[in-house]
Amino acid sequence: MTLTDRLVRWRYRLVPDHVLGELLSKRWMDNAIPLIILVAVAAVFGSLIPGFYGPQSLSDLARQWGEFALIVLALTIVMAAGGIDLSVGSTFALGNIVALALIGVAGLPVWAVVVLTMACGAAVGLVNGLLVGYLRLRAFLTTLVTLIIVRAVVDMLLLRYAVAIAASFPDSDLWFWFGDGFVAGIPVSVVVAVAVALILHLVLSRTRPGWQVLAVGGSRRSAHNVGIPVRRVICMTYVVSGTLAAGAGVLFASRLGAAGSDIGLGLEIAALTAAVLGGNSLGGGRSSAAKAVIGSLIVMILVNGLVRLGVTSGANSLLLGLVLLIAVAIDVRWLKNRNKVLAKVYVSPTYADLPPAPGTDDGSPYALNDRLRPVEAIGLGEIDGPEDVILDEDDNIYVGNRTGDIVRFLAPDYSRHEVFAHVGGRPLGMALARDGALLVCIGGMGLYRIGQDRTVERLTDETNRSLFSIIDDSRLRLADDLDIAPDGRVFFSEATVRYEMHEWPVDCLESRGNGRIICYDPNSRTTRTVLRNLVFPNGICMTHDGQSFLFAETWACRVSRYWFDGPRKGQVEPIIPDLPGYPDNINRASDGTYWLALVGMRTPAFDLALRMPGFRRRMARRVAPDEWMFPNINTGCVLRFDETGRVIETFWDRKGDNHPMITSMREHKGHLYIGGISNNRIGRLKLEGADPGWTGWQSYWGRA
């Protein structure tokens, strides 16, 4: 290795280029910039104003924030569904005067005051919801008109009840507790706002109504096409918005006990600024309670800080308008360009230096031949993409189909076939359990079990999350092969945690250790990761000692052994470190050795490109994906090797006509059955000298 290669290798080993793309792909990344702004605003005003965060000042600021946060949360709910509510300020003022009139003039109990006031806000929201949701009027103009009408109603109520309200003094400790009380040292309004924010977060992220709101905000036509009641969802967001705005008015009334014509004026602009500044999208579909909380804190600190500095109210409004304009511009540009930026930085190739590829000329254990020429085709044209193939004790063949079916070809002549089970996803590796059940890795879904009665059961679709992982690697993306230990534990490989089933070539372009091997224990029904940072692990086979298994790493072109039990537990040993091609599934042979499929062959050009991560990065950014350089996966090979890594024999189809692509093979009663993820057939080859009575099931579980 040259000095330049060493420097490049260490540069890509020490600098985690993929982190930036993983950060940008996270939804919570939208909160990063608002959070930075919040910290900056808090630090600036804290340094400019002595005592800005003093106990009394902080208590007053917190009470005001609790009320304002409810307004922002109210607006956020409507924005999540793709709407806007300019009437929240007027509804807040209405809630304030209605609450004061009911508690001071009518003398109603506190619980009735709260219920009736929030009912008034819900009524305003219902009017907005009916007009916008059911009559399909423009949300901006409709709520602007509602703002004017509700403000007029507030002014009329002021003329009638202002004197009576000013002369009254409610005799209720509970009422004043709402405005001035504490819960465990925290102001009541803050507790209410935090509780509402938590509920909103759970609703939007964990419940069907919340998903429906976000779906409507993302695309109303698509939401309608999948059966979501779009009009009702929109209407209910306005009802909730009005209810929360009136609830904020109750808290304000209990704190100040004053009614004036200027209450709530311009509040809708401040709330809209806070919602957008926090990262909630004006276009809908991208909203959260956390964004609303962050934005409300920024605006509250900003406004109070400017007042403490003596800035006039006009300047305050001007500043809020400018902030809103900047926030809207950032929101629009971010939505437009985020995917473009992510596409440029997410694919992050690393330095990969493969050992020299062994030759395939005469005298090499990998010497070319035509031993696959006699392969006969089973189910030609009747199956699509049988990635793996397995046989039961009755000689029936099971293969996965691209359409999500497990297809069974019936012995003895395999002229008839049936859909054994429909699993929905892409069936990949398979294994037979002791009880005859078929265990299947399904790309994008996880590990599944199909009983002899054809019932489909999910065993696991997640594992423990990595401690320092940015992406959520607890969900299984591409489980692809498995084998079963003598005690029933299932060890299966997940090729990549960064890409989905259809994106597997991109993982090759990276050649980064994105894969892992996972163990599922049926006794405790728990799943845990046992090996990480593997380069596209894509083949697992239990050794005969019952304490270890062999596994292949496709893009690393090697086969290794891992001890999961016994005195060498936890150790990994390379078996074949320098294959001439890309290994796939591994299975047992009748003489105690192992079969290995090579899905394709290495090429000097791609081996060189693996040592040039900068070249691959530029290619990913500047060239269309269908023109990227990928490994050759057109010509395959089957080879047999022992536990020391000695290659005993190879089987080639040099022209690639009879069985062009090979991803798996199974020996069964003197024949080798071959599968290929891009083929339309199952291959069968008679093995000279093989045990005609040997089966894989008996090798694992003994004779029945």
XYZ file of C-alpha atoms in Angstrom:
704
model
C 0.000 0.000 0.000
C 1.426 3.372 -1.031
C 1.704 6.350 1.288
C -1.132 8.077 -0.563
C -3.375 5.046 -0.102
C -2.541 4.941 3.601
C -3.418 8.616 4.010
C -6.706 8.185 2.135
C -7.533 5.095 4.190
C -6.933 6.861 7.493
C -8.776 9.971 6.362
C -11.929 7.949 5.654
C -11.483 5.870 8.767
C -11.178 8.895 11.079
C -13.719 11.246 9.448
C -17.303 9.908 9.593
C -18.579 11.428 6.335
C -21.884 9.598 6.561
C -22.908 11.405 9.761
C -23.961 14.594 7.949
C -26.317 12.723 5.654
C -27.785 10.750 8.538
C -28.366 13.960 10.489
C -30.098 15.644 7.558
C -32.308 12.595 7.047
C -33.710 12.810 10.577
C -37.038 14.538 11.032
C -35.858 16.085 14.287
C -33.144 17.872 12.288
C -35.817 20.470 11.515
C -35.585 21.445 15.189
C -31.821 21.964 15.186
C -31.763 25.464 13.665
C -34.666 26.777 15.812
C -32.971 25.304 18.877
C -29.726 27.088 18.012
C -31.680 30.339 17.547
C -33.354 29.817 20.924
C -30.018 29.359 22.668
C -28.587 32.425 20.913
C -31.591 34.645 21.758
C -31.585 33.494 25.377
C -27.845 34.134 25.688
C -27.995 37.614 24.083
C -30.815 38.970 26.236
C -29.425 37.289 29.319
C -26.172 39.192 28.843
C -27.752 42.517 27.856
C -30.373 42.735 30.618
C -29.267 42.322 34.251
C -31.587 40.032 36.174
C -33.430 38.952 33.033
C -33.477 35.409 34.363
C -34.021 36.325 37.985
C -36.562 34.268 39.983
C -39.409 36.791 39.795
C -38.691 37.767 36.204
C -38.481 34.121 35.189
C -41.756 33.336 36.963
C -43.586 36.149 35.173
C -42.052 35.199 31.845
C -43.022 31.562 32.368
C -46.681 32.429 33.072
C -46.878 34.543 29.941
C -45.200 31.807 27.943
C -47.681 29.187 29.134
C -50.584 31.225 27.774
C -48.769 32.123 24.550
C -47.654 28.513 24.000
C -51.269 27.362 24.018
C -52.002 29.843 21.216
C -49.029 28.596 19.205
C -50.040 24.956 19.764
C -53.559 25.825 18.613
C -52.212 27.333 15.407
C -49.802 24.414 14.931
C -52.646 21.897 14.876
C -54.338 23.768 12.043
C -51.066 24.199 10.152
C -50.373 20.468 10.429
C -53.471 19.856 8.304
C -52.381 22.450 5.748
C -54.540 25.318 7.022
C -54.101 28.582 8.878
C -56.117 30.248 11.648
C -55.813 34.017 11.897
C -58.627 34.198 14.436
C -56.670 32.762 17.391
C -55.944 36.245 18.800
C -59.617 37.262 18.692
C -60.673 33.894 20.135
C -58.168 34.418 22.934
C -59.711 37.846 23.672
C -63.185 36.307 23.549
C -62.147 33.625 26.016
C -60.764 36.289 28.351
C -63.913 38.430 28.512
C -66.330 35.490 28.580
C -64.428 33.936 31.490
C -64.389 37.239 33.420
C -68.112 37.802 32.799
C -69.040 34.292 33.868
C -66.918 34.273 37.039
C -67.454 37.920 38.098
C -70.854 38.902 36.801
C -72.752 35.606 36.546
C -71.014 34.126 39.605
C -70.699 30.647 38.127
C -68.358 28.055 39.687
C -64.880 27.781 38.241
C -65.449 24.438 36.511
C -68.480 25.826 34.689
C -66.546 28.942 33.696
C -63.759 26.874 32.170
C -66.130 24.538 30.332
C -68.375 27.285 28.939
C -65.475 29.504 27.908
C -63.732 26.709 26.058
C -67.091 25.816 24.476
C -67.264 29.373 23.113
C -63.813 28.918 21.584
C -64.850 25.549 20.151
C -67.896 27.218 18.587
C -65.682 29.761 16.842
C -63.445 26.911 15.665
C -66.492 24.979 14.463
C -67.577 27.912 12.318
C -64.104 28.086 10.805
C -64.047 24.320 10.332
C -67.396 24.195 8.581
C -66.481 27.038 6.257
C -62.976 25.834 5.455
C -63.403 22.073 5.750
C -66.862 21.399 4.380
C -67.556 24.452 2.208
C -63.925 24.575 1.031
C -63.484 28.295 1.481
C -60.008 29.779 1.560
C -58.563 29.390 5.052
C -56.695 32.704 5.015
C -59.676 34.840 3.992
C -62.161 32.866 6.066
C -60.245 33.140 9.323
C -59.443 36.777 8.572
C -63.173 37.467 8.392
C -63.697 35.431 11.577
C -61.017 37.533 13.256
C -62.941 40.711 12.432
C -66.312 39.291 13.489
C -65.071 37.845 16.785
C -63.204 41.080 17.549
C -66.468 42.958 16.985
C -68.258 40.586 19.385
C -65.546 41.210 21.992
C -65.986 44.966 21.636
C -69.753 44.616 22.060
C -69.297 42.528 25.213
C -66.867 45.100 26.559
C -69.395 47.871 26.166
C -71.942 45.887 28.136
C -69.900 44.154 30.826
C -66.661 46.107 31.241
C -67.888 48.148 34.226
C -69.436 45.140 35.951
C -66.269 43.115 35.440
C -64.103 45.881 36.841
C -66.334 46.180 39.913
C -66.453 42.451 40.650
C -64.051 40.428 42.736
C -64.470 36.639 42.415
C -64.476 34.828 45.756
C -62.624 31.697 44.601
C -59.146 30.565 45.552
C -59.225 28.037 42.718
C -59.783 30.816 40.197
C -56.774 32.803 41.370
C -54.724 29.596 41.590
C -55.056 29.244 37.838
C -53.389 32.603 37.343
C -50.926 32.781 40.246
C -50.587 29.246 41.604
C -47.867 26.663 41.284
C -47.651 22.912 40.808
C -44.449 21.594 42.387
C -42.956 25.058 42.053
C -43.958 25.422 38.399
C -46.600 27.989 37.311
C -49.957 26.439 36.482
C -50.029 27.874 32.959
C -46.668 26.232 32.225
C -47.923 22.881 33.490
C -51.014 23.176 31.305
C -48.987 24.161 28.225
C -46.494 21.329 28.710
C -49.290 18.814 29.239
C -51.050 19.954 26.063
C -47.766 19.819 24.153
C -47.127 16.247 25.325
C -50.648 15.191 24.396
C -50.303 16.814 20.977
C -46.968 15.067 20.435
C -48.462 11.687 21.279
C -51.506 12.325 19.103
C -49.501 13.381 16.045
C -46.872 10.674 16.373
C -48.678 7.710 17.898
C -52.387 7.811 17.023
C -54.458 7.350 13.906
C -56.174 10.774 14.159
C -52.749 12.421 14.340
C -51.485 10.482 11.318
C -54.626 11.498 9.460
C -54.005 15.170 10.252
C -50.438 14.967 8.919
C -51.581 12.991 5.889
C -54.177 15.628 5.051
C -51.543 18.323 5.444
C -49.131 16.439 3.219
C -51.564 15.860 0.354
C -55.326 16.256 0.640
C -55.989 14.442 -2.603
C -53.875 11.442 -1.603
C -55.467 11.406 1.856
C -58.911 11.380 0.265
C -57.911 8.574 -2.099
C -56.888 6.311 0.790
C -60.187 6.856 2.592
C -59.337 9.566 5.142
C -62.326 11.848 5.890
C -60.489 15.011 4.843
C -63.317 17.481 5.510
C -63.967 16.161 8.987
C -60.273 16.154 9.862
C -59.874 19.774 8.759
C -62.977 20.810 10.673
C -61.800 19.166 13.871
C -58.406 20.894 13.738
C -60.160 24.256 13.807
C -62.387 23.141 16.680
C -59.341 22.097 18.706
C -57.587 25.344 17.795
C -60.480 27.456 19.013
C -60.766 25.434 22.213
C -57.084 25.881 23.090
C -57.147 29.598 22.249
C -60.124 30.114 24.566
C -58.359 28.036 27.241
C -55.399 30.402 27.026
C -57.887 33.240 27.520
C -59.083 31.617 30.763
C -55.531 31.504 32.131
C -54.966 35.120 31.121
C -58.218 36.214 32.762
C -57.389 34.479 36.035
C -53.911 36.042 36.078
C -54.756 39.698 35.288
C -58.536 39.924 35.737
C -58.732 42.740 33.196
C -60.776 43.229 30.041
C -59.682 45.672 27.353
C -60.090 46.268 23.642
C -56.378 45.816 22.995
C -56.133 42.308 24.471
C -55.099 39.801 21.840
C -54.356 42.422 19.184
C -51.581 41.203 16.897
C -51.348 37.948 18.824
C -52.036 35.932 15.686
C -48.940 37.415 14.020
C -46.771 36.599 17.027
C -48.183 33.062 17.167
C -47.696 32.534 13.436
C -44.125 33.805 13.732
C -43.457 31.398 16.576
C -44.993 28.428 14.761
C -43.025 29.003 11.555
C -39.834 29.968 13.370
C -40.010 26.691 15.270
C -39.997 24.749 11.985
C -43.687 24.050 11.367
C -44.379 24.145 7.654
C -46.910 26.566 6.201
C -47.663 23.922 3.594
C -48.756 21.349 6.178
C -47.707 17.784 6.838
C -44.570 18.747 8.787
C -45.524 19.930 12.243
C -44.853 18.921 15.807
C -45.444 20.081 19.353
C -41.686 20.403 19.932
C -41.408 22.894 17.073
C -44.268 24.914 18.530
C -42.672 24.974 21.986
C -39.277 26.064 20.638
C -40.786 28.772 18.466
C -42.968 30.127 21.267
C -39.976 30.348 23.599
C -37.968 32.273 21.001
C -40.716 34.817 20.360
C -41.586 35.205 24.048
C -37.959 35.863 25.030
C -37.526 38.178 22.038
C -40.608 40.287 22.753
C -40.011 40.523 26.503
C -36.354 41.303 25.962
C -37.136 44.157 23.591
C -39.701 45.583 26.023
C -37.148 45.435 28.849
C -34.672 47.256 26.608
C -37.200 50.045 26.007
C -37.952 49.331 22.361
C -41.295 50.789 21.273
C -44.248 48.570 20.400
C -44.082 49.655 16.762
C -40.507 48.498 16.542
C -41.541 45.229 18.178
C -44.152 44.620 15.497
C -41.685 45.564 12.776
C -39.130 43.120 14.148
C -41.678 40.307 14.422
C -42.732 40.957 10.833
C -39.153 40.767 9.631
C -38.555 37.581 11.618
C -41.718 36.049 10.125
C -40.603 36.996 6.621
C -37.177 35.423 7.147
C -38.699 32.294 8.725
C -41.109 31.846 5.801
C -38.273 32.270 3.305
C -36.148 29.686 5.123
C -39.101 27.301 5.370
C -39.854 27.511 1.649
C -36.239 27.196 0.557
C -35.556 24.344 2.990
C -38.542 22.351 1.800
C -37.517 22.898 -1.803
C -33.851 22.046 -1.430
C -33.617 19.613 1.477
C -33.927 16.486 -0.646
C -31.422 17.876 -3.138
C -28.892 18.500 -0.401
C -29.597 15.112 1.174
C -29.154 13.352 -2.170
C -25.713 14.915 -2.535
C -24.380 14.068 0.913
C -26.169 10.913 2.085
C -24.289 8.459 -0.148
C -20.894 8.374 1.545
C -18.338 5.986 -0.004
C -15.398 4.904 2.107
C -11.964 3.472 1.361
C -12.106 -0.278 0.714
C -8.937 -2.158 -0.157
C -9.722 -5.727 -1.176
C -7.008 -8.413 -1.266
C -5.776 -9.280 -4.774
C -8.317 -11.424 -6.566
C -7.123 -15.007 -7.157
C -6.963 -16.120 -10.753
C -9.423 -18.389 -12.519
C -6.949 -19.945 -14.938
C -5.879 -23.576 -15.049
C -4.197 -24.682 -11.837
C -6.265 -22.303 -9.684
C -8.895 -23.768 -7.332
C -11.286 -21.330 -9.049
C -10.427 -22.490 -12.582
C -13.180 -21.871 -15.125
C -15.192 -24.831 -16.369
C -18.598 -25.716 -17.758
C -19.795 -27.993 -14.985
C -23.096 -26.099 -14.753
C -23.941 -26.784 -18.380
C -26.012 -29.933 -17.543
C -28.234 -27.978 -15.097
C -31.889 -28.681 -15.802
C -34.502 -25.979 -15.283
C -37.449 -26.437 -12.928
C -40.404 -24.082 -13.199
C -38.925 -22.165 -16.123
C -40.941 -18.968 -16.564
C -43.249 -19.867 -13.664
C -41.240 -18.215 -10.898
C -39.719 -14.745 -10.609
C -36.566 -14.219 -8.585
C -36.111 -17.323 -6.379
C -33.340 -15.869 -4.196
C -33.160 -18.964 -1.990
C -34.298 -22.548 -2.437
C -34.921 -25.247 0.188
C -36.422 -28.746 0.244
C -38.412 -30.563 2.907
C -38.271 -34.256 3.837
C -40.932 -35.023 1.222
C -38.639 -33.562 -1.489
C -40.909 -30.581 -2.139
C -39.113 -27.382 -3.196
C -39.831 -24.018 -1.565
C -38.765 -20.738 -3.147
C -39.621 -17.094 -2.682
C -41.302 -15.085 -5.417
C -40.842 -11.402 -6.207
C -44.596 -10.905 -5.757
C -44.416 -11.794 -2.048
C -45.335 -15.475 -2.212
C -43.644 -18.634 -0.972
C -44.147 -21.064 -3.862
C -43.980 -24.839 -3.363
C -43.057 -27.146 -6.256
C -44.449 -30.587 -5.597
C -42.351 -33.733 -5.820
C -41.491 -35.952 -7.537
C -41.434 -34.310 -11.003
C -42.040 -30.673 -9.919
C -44.431 -30.120 -12.791
C -47.041 -28.791 -10.372
C -46.661 -25.848 -8.013
C -48.811 -23.889 -5.587
C -48.653 -20.777 -3.446
C -47.693 -22.190 -0.070
C -48.099 -18.826 1.730
C -48.381 -15.159 0.911
C -46.044 -13.068 3.057
C -46.387 -9.703 1.345
C -42.733 -8.649 1.296
C -39.721 -9.960 -0.607
C -38.820 -13.473 0.647
C -35.064 -14.040 0.813
C -33.170 -16.597 2.943
C -35.027 -19.624 4.350
C -34.448 -22.419 6.880
C -36.447 -25.387 8.169
C -36.955 -25.644 11.931
C -37.044 -28.857 13.941
C -40.862 -28.925 13.849
C -40.915 -28.526 10.069
C -41.846 -24.839 10.129
C -40.319 -22.637 7.458
C -38.432 -19.585 8.754
C -38.013 -16.774 6.236
C -36.130 -13.490 6.103
C -38.341 -10.941 4.358
C -36.710 -7.807 3.018
C -38.125 -4.715 4.702
C -40.234 -6.758 7.144
C -37.958 -8.921 9.301
C -37.978 -12.572 10.387
C -41.139 -14.642 9.887
C -42.304 -18.195 10.571
C -44.659 -20.212 8.366
C -46.088 -23.264 10.095
C -46.970 -26.520 8.425
C -50.593 -25.348 8.577
C -49.476 -22.333 6.471
C -50.089 -19.762 9.190
C -47.728 -16.798 8.885
C -46.277 -15.410 12.127
C -43.930 -12.510 12.623
C -41.062 -13.460 14.912
C -39.233 -10.135 15.014
C -38.867 -6.942 13.025
C -36.535 -5.043 15.349
C -33.451 -5.390 17.508
C -31.663 -3.366 20.159
C -30.644 0.084 18.975
C -26.954 0.971 18.818
C -25.900 3.257 21.636
C -24.216 5.882 19.428
C -26.239 5.428 16.256
C -27.755 8.569 14.729
C -30.231 6.700 12.585
C -32.766 4.452 14.260
C -31.194 1.065 13.538
C -33.632 -0.818 15.763
C -35.934 -1.449 12.785
C -34.888 -4.224 10.411
C -34.447 -2.946 6.867
C -32.930 -5.822 4.902
C -32.878 -9.170 6.708
C -31.574 -11.517 4.028
C -30.365 -14.934 5.289
C -30.583 -17.090 8.405
C -29.744 -20.378 10.036
C -30.868 -22.141 13.198
C -28.608 -23.233 16.058
C -29.114 -26.619 17.769
C -30.823 -24.916 20.737
C -33.332 -23.183 18.451
C -31.776 -19.734 18.385
C -32.027 -18.081 14.990
C -29.055 -16.137 13.678
C -29.805 -13.967 10.679
C -27.984 -11.308 8.716
C -29.154 -7.812 7.909
C -27.252 -6.582 4.888
C -27.517 -2.847 5.569
C -29.054 -0.489 8.123
C -28.819 2.561 5.833
C -30.693 1.450 2.740
C -33.917 -0.272 1.809
C -34.399 -3.449 -0.220
C -34.396 -1.755 -3.634
C -31.333 0.362 -2.785
C -28.862 -2.463 -2.142
C -26.523 -1.410 -5.028
C -25.944 1.923 -3.280
C -24.609 0.073 -0.263
C -22.056 -1.524 -2.584
C -21.072 1.910 -3.836
C -20.358 2.901 -0.228
C -18.713 -0.423 0.758
C -19.044 0.724 4.357
C -19.721 -1.606 7.282
C -23.476 -1.011 7.349
C -24.505 -4.602 8.028
C -24.880 -6.800 11.102
C -25.823 -10.247 12.358
C -28.715 -10.602 14.780
C -29.875 -13.371 17.101
C -33.514 -14.155 17.811
C -34.180 -16.406 20.833
C -37.589 -18.134 20.537
C -37.542 -19.115 24.211
C -37.421 -15.536 25.521
C -38.740 -14.006 22.278
C -35.945 -11.450 22.427
C -33.734 -10.086 19.652
C -30.221 -8.697 19.974
C -27.374 -7.768 17.659
C -24.282 -9.975 17.980
C -22.000 -8.573 15.229
C -21.880 -5.054 13.787
C -20.030 -3.123 11.085
C -20.095 -5.938 8.529
C -19.846 -5.244 4.802
C -23.186 -6.491 3.440
C -23.450 -9.812 5.315
C -25.489 -12.045 3.067
C -25.163 -15.702 3.979
C -25.149 -17.696 7.229
C -24.576 -21.411 7.799
C -24.199 -23.331 11.060
C -21.050 -25.396 11.335
C -21.193 -29.004 12.476
C -19.757 -28.239 15.932
C -22.989 -26.485 16.979
C -21.000 -23.602 18.489
C -20.221 -21.390 15.486
C -21.482 -20.348 12.096
C -19.976 -19.225 8.800
C -21.040 -15.930 7.291
C -20.294 -14.170 4.013
C -19.681 -10.451 3.497
C -20.610 -9.786 -0.101
C -18.813 -6.527 -0.883
C -15.775 -7.520 1.210
C -15.429 -10.754 -0.839
C -14.737 -12.908 2.211
C -16.145 -15.684 4.376
C -15.588 -15.689 8.142
C -16.497 -17.804 11.168
C -18.110 -16.595 14.382
C -18.286 -18.559 17.634
C -21.504 -17.860 19.493
C -20.870 -20.524 22.135
C -18.092 -22.606 23.633
C -14.573 -21.629 24.763
C -14.043 -19.281 21.787
C -17.342 -17.473 22.225
C -17.356 -14.006 20.649
C -14.355 -14.591 18.379
C -14.334 -14.018 14.608
C -11.926 -15.873 12.322
C -11.438 -15.291 8.561
C -11.912 -18.487 6.543
C -11.625 -17.308 2.925
C -10.390 -13.694 2.874
C -9.790 -13.297 -0.875
C -12.620 -14.632 -3.007
C -12.608 -13.822 -6.751
C -16.261 -12.807 -6.582
C -19.069 -11.639 -4.338
C -20.254 -14.365 -1.918
C -23.901 -14.941 -1.127
C -25.617 -17.862 0.614
C -23.727 -20.689 2.335
C -25.184 -24.165 2.988
C -24.015 -27.584 4.153
C -22.791 -30.350 1.867
C -23.296 -34.061 2.440
C -19.594 -34.801 3.108
C -19.220 -32.258 5.938
C -18.037 -29.415 3.712
C -19.981 -26.345 2.601
C -21.447 -24.903 -0.564
C -21.021 -21.202 -1.383
C -22.677 -19.131 -4.114
C -20.820 -16.315 -5.845
C -23.394 -13.852 -7.120
C -20.905 -12.136 -9.417
C -17.241 -11.694 -10.188
C -14.815 -8.954 -9.276
C -13.425 -6.668 -11.965
C -10.140 -4.725 -11.872
C -11.937 -1.453 -12.633
C -14.339 -1.722 -9.702
C -11.623 -2.981 -7.333
C -9.658 0.155 -8.237
C -12.726 2.351 -7.709
C -13.112 0.939 -4.198
C -9.749 2.504 -3.343
C -10.960 5.857 -4.719
C -13.807 7.030 -2.453
C -13.571 10.578 -3.805
C -14.209 9.300 -7.319
C -17.242 7.296 -6.190
C -18.579 10.290 -4.249
C -18.358 12.533 -7.321
C -19.992 9.843 -9.408
C -22.897 9.590 -6.957
C -23.404 13.363 -7.042
C -22.966 14.080 -10.738
C -24.073 10.958 -12.595
C -27.554 9.481 -12.869
C -27.950 6.369 -10.651
C -28.587 4.075 -13.616
C -25.140 5.006 -14.959
C -23.173 4.406 -11.752
C -20.370 1.876 -11.689
C -21.591 -1.295 -9.986
C -20.087 -4.753 -9.431
C -20.587 -7.427 -12.048
C -23.451 -9.654 -10.912
C -24.208 -11.337 -14.227
C -21.929 -14.371 -14.058
C -22.096 -16.619 -11.021
C -20.378 -19.639 -9.623
C -20.915 -22.380 -7.028
C -17.958 -23.631 -5.034
C -17.394 -26.156 -2.256
C -14.958 -25.569 0.607
C -14.067 -27.028 3.991
C -13.843 -25.363 7.415
C -10.188 -24.448 6.865
C -11.111 -22.377 3.826
C -9.681 -24.807 1.252
C -11.643 -24.639 -1.986
C -12.320 -28.180 -3.152
C -14.204 -27.694 -6.397
C -16.017 -25.066 -8.434
C -18.971 -25.128 -10.823
C -19.165 -22.530 -13.594
C -21.437 -21.692 -16.486
C -18.951 -19.676 -18.521
C -21.456 -18.429 -21.099
C -24.038 -17.643 -18.447
C -26.818 -19.178 -20.532
C -28.053 -22.107 -18.473
C -28.093 -20.510 -15.027
C -26.766 -16.941 -15.344
C -27.043 -15.656 -11.783
C -26.602 -17.672 -8.600
C -27.490 -16.515 -5.101
C -28.092 -19.845 -3.344
C -27.831 -23.612 -3.636
C -28.983 -26.630 -1.577
C -27.782 -30.180 -1.744
C -30.579 -32.744 -1.420
C -30.436 -36.485 -2.116
C -27.572 -36.342 -4.585
C -28.654 -33.225 -6.421
C -27.785 -29.539 -6.148
C -30.726 -27.137 -6.364
C -29.824 -23.601 -7.421
C -31.603 -20.275 -6.969
C -30.982 -16.780 -8.332
C -32.636 -13.505 -7.389
C -32.782 -12.368 -11.039
C -33.656 -15.747 -12.556
C -36.961 -17.203 -13.692
C -36.159 -20.816 -12.842
C -34.753 -23.235 -10.298
C -31.682 -25.162 -11.382
C -31.024 -28.841 -10.585
C -27.666 -30.522 -11.084
C -26.877 -34.187 -10.381
C -23.781 -34.510 -8.169
C -21.493 -37.387 -8.920
C -20.511 -39.362 -5.836
C -22.819 -37.478 -3.471
C -24.834 -39.316 -0.812
C -28.228 -40.006 -2.472
C -30.011 -40.175 0.901
C -28.594 -37.042 2.531
C -30.922 -34.110 3.286
C -30.321 -30.805 4.949
C -33.086 -31.306 7.503
C -31.550 -34.596 8.689
C -28.130 -32.943 8.897
C -29.525 -30.396 11.338
C -32.117 -32.356 13.290
C -31.386 -36.062 12.735
C -33.718 -38.636 11.268
C -37.386 -38.334 12.122
